[in-house]
PDB file of C-alpha atoms in Angstrom:
ATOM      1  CA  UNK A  24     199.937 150.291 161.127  1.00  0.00           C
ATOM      2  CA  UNK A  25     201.042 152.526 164.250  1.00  0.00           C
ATOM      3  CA  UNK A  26     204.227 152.690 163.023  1.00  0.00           C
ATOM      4  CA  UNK A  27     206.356 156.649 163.314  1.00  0.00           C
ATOM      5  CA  UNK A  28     208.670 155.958 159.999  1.00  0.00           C
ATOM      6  CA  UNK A  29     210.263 153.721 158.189  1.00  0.00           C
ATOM      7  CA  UNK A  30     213.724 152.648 157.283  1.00  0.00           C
ATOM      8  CA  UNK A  31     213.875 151.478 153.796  1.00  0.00           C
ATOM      9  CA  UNK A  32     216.547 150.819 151.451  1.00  0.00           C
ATOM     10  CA  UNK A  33     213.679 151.495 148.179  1.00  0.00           C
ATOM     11  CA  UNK A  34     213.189 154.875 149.352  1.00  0.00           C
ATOM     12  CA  UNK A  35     216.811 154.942 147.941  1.00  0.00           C
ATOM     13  CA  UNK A  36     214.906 154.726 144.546  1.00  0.00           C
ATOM     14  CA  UNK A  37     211.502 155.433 145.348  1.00  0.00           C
ATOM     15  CA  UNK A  38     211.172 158.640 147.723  1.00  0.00           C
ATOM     16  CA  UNK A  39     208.526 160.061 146.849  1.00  0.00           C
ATOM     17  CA  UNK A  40     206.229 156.910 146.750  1.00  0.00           C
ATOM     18  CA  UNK A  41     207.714 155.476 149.735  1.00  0.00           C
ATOM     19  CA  UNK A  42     206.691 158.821 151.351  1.00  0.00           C
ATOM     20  CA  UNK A  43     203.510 158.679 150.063  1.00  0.00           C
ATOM     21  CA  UNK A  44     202.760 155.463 151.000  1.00  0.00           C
ATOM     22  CA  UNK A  45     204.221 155.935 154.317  1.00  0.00           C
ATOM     23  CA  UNK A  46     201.736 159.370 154.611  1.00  0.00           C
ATOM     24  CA  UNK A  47     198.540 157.613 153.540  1.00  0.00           C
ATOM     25  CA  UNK A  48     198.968 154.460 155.617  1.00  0.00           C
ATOM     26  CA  UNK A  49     198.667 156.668 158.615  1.00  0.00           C
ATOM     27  CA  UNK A  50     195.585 158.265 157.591  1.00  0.00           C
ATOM     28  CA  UNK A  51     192.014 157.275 158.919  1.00  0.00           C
ATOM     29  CA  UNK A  52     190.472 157.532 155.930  1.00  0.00           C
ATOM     30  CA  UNK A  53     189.861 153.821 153.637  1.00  0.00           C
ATOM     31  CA  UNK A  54     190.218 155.928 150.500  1.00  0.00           C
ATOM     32  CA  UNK A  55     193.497 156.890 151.571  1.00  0.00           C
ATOM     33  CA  UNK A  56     194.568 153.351 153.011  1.00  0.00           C
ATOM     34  CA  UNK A  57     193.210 152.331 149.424  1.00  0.00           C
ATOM     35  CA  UNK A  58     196.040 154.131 148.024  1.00  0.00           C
ATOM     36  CA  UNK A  59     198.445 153.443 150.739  1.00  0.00           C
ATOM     37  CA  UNK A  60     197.755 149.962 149.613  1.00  0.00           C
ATOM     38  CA  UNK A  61     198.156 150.415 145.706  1.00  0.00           C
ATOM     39  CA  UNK A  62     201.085 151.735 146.109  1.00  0.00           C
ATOM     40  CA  UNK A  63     202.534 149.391 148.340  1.00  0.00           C
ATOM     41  CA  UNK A  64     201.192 146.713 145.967  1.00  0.00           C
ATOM     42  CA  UNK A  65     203.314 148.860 142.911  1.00  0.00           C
ATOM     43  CA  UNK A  66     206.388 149.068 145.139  1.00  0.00           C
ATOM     44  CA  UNK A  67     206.274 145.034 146.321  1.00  0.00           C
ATOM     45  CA  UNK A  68     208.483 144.244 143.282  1.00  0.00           C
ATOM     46  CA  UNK A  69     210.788 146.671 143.498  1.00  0.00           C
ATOM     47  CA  UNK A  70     211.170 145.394 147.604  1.00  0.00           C
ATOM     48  CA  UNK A  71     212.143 142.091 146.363  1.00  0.00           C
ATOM     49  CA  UNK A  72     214.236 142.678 143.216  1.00  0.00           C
ATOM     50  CA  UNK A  73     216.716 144.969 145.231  1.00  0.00           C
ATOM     51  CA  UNK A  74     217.077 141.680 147.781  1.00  0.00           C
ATOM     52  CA  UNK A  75     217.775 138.893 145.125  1.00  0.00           C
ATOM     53  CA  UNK A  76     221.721 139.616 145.926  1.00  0.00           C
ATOM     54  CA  UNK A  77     223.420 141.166 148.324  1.00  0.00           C
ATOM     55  CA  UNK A  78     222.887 145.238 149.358  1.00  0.00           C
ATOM     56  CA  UNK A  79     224.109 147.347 147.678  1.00  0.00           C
ATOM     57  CA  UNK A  80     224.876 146.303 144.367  1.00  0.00           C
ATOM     58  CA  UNK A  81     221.307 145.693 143.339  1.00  0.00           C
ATOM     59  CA  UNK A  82     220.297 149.311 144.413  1.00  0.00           C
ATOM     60  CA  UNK A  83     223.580 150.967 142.554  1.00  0.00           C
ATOM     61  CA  UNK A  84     221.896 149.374 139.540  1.00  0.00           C
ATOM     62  CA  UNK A  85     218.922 150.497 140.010  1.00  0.00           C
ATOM     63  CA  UNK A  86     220.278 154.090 140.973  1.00  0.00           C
ATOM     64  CA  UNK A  87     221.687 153.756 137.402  1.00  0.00           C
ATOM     65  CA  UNK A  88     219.183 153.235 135.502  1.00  0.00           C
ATOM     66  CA  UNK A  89     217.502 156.385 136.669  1.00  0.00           C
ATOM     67  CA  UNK A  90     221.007 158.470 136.206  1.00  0.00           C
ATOM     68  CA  UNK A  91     221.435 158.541 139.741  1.00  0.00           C
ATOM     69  CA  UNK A  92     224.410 157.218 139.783  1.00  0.00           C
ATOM     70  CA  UNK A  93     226.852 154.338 138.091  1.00  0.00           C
ATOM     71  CA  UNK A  94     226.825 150.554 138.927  1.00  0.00           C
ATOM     72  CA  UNK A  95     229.936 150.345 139.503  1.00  0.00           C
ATOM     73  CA  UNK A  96     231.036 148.643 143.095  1.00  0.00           C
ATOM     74  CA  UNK A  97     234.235 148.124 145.031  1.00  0.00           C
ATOM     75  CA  UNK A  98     235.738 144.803 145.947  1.00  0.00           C
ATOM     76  CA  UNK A  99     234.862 142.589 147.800  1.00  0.00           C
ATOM     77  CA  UNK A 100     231.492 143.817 146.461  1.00  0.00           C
ATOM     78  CA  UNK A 101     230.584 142.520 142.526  1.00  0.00           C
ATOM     79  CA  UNK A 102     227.999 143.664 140.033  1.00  0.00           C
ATOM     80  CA  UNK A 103     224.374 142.258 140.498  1.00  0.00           C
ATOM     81  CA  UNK A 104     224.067 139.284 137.549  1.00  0.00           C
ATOM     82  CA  UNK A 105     222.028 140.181 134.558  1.00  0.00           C
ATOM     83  CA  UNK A 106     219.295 137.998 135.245  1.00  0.00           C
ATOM     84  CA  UNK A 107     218.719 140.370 138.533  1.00  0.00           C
ATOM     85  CA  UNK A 108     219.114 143.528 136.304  1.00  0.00           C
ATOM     86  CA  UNK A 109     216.339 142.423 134.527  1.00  0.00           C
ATOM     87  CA  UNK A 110     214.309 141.656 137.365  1.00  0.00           C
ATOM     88  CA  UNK A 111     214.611 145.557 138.403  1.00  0.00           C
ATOM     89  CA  UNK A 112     214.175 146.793 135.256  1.00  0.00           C
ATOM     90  CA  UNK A 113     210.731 145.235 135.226  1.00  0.00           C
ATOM     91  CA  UNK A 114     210.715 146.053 139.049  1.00  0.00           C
ATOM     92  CA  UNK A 115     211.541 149.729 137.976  1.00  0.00           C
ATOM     93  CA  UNK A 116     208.924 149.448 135.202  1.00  0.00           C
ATOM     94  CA  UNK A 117     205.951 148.038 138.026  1.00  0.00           C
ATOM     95  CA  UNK A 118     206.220 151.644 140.091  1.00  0.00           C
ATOM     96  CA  UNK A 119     206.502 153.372 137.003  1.00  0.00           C
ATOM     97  CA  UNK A 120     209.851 154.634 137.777  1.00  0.00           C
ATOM     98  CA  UNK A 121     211.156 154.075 134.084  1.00  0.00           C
TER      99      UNK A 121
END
């Protein structure tokens, strides 16, 4: 806590809760931190899965999957391996993104 902002590559997929969670962590209020809290418990999976391989193929995917844009990479950059794309599907699936 005390911190002005955050710079986080899930708020690449997850503005609005990032946001959020960024608000309500600031707030004096433990109903608020509650939530601050829930959502940063919704939003740990999501942290992880878009670190299994290297930035930024794992977020590309999971800007695809919510038609934000395609996978697709350039060289020397590759496509994340399906056993990651299924970890941020569930990840996706966690913060109720899809």
């Amino acid at each position: 806590r005390g911190g002005v902002g955050i710079i986080s590559v899930t708020a690449n997929i997850a503005p609005k809760q990032c946001s959020e969670m960024q608000k309500l962590s600031k707030s004096s209020s433990d109903k608020d931190i509650s939530k601050a809290e829930l959502l940063d418990k919704n939003l740990q999976p999501l942290h992880k899965a878009l670190f299994i391989e290297s930035n930024p193929s794992p977020v590309k995917y999971a800007a695809s999957l919510l038609k934000l844009s395609s996978e697709e990479v350039r060289l020397p950059l590759v496509k994340v391996r399906e056993k990651t794309k299924t970890a941020i599907k569930e990840s996706l699936k966690i913060a109720k993104l899809l």
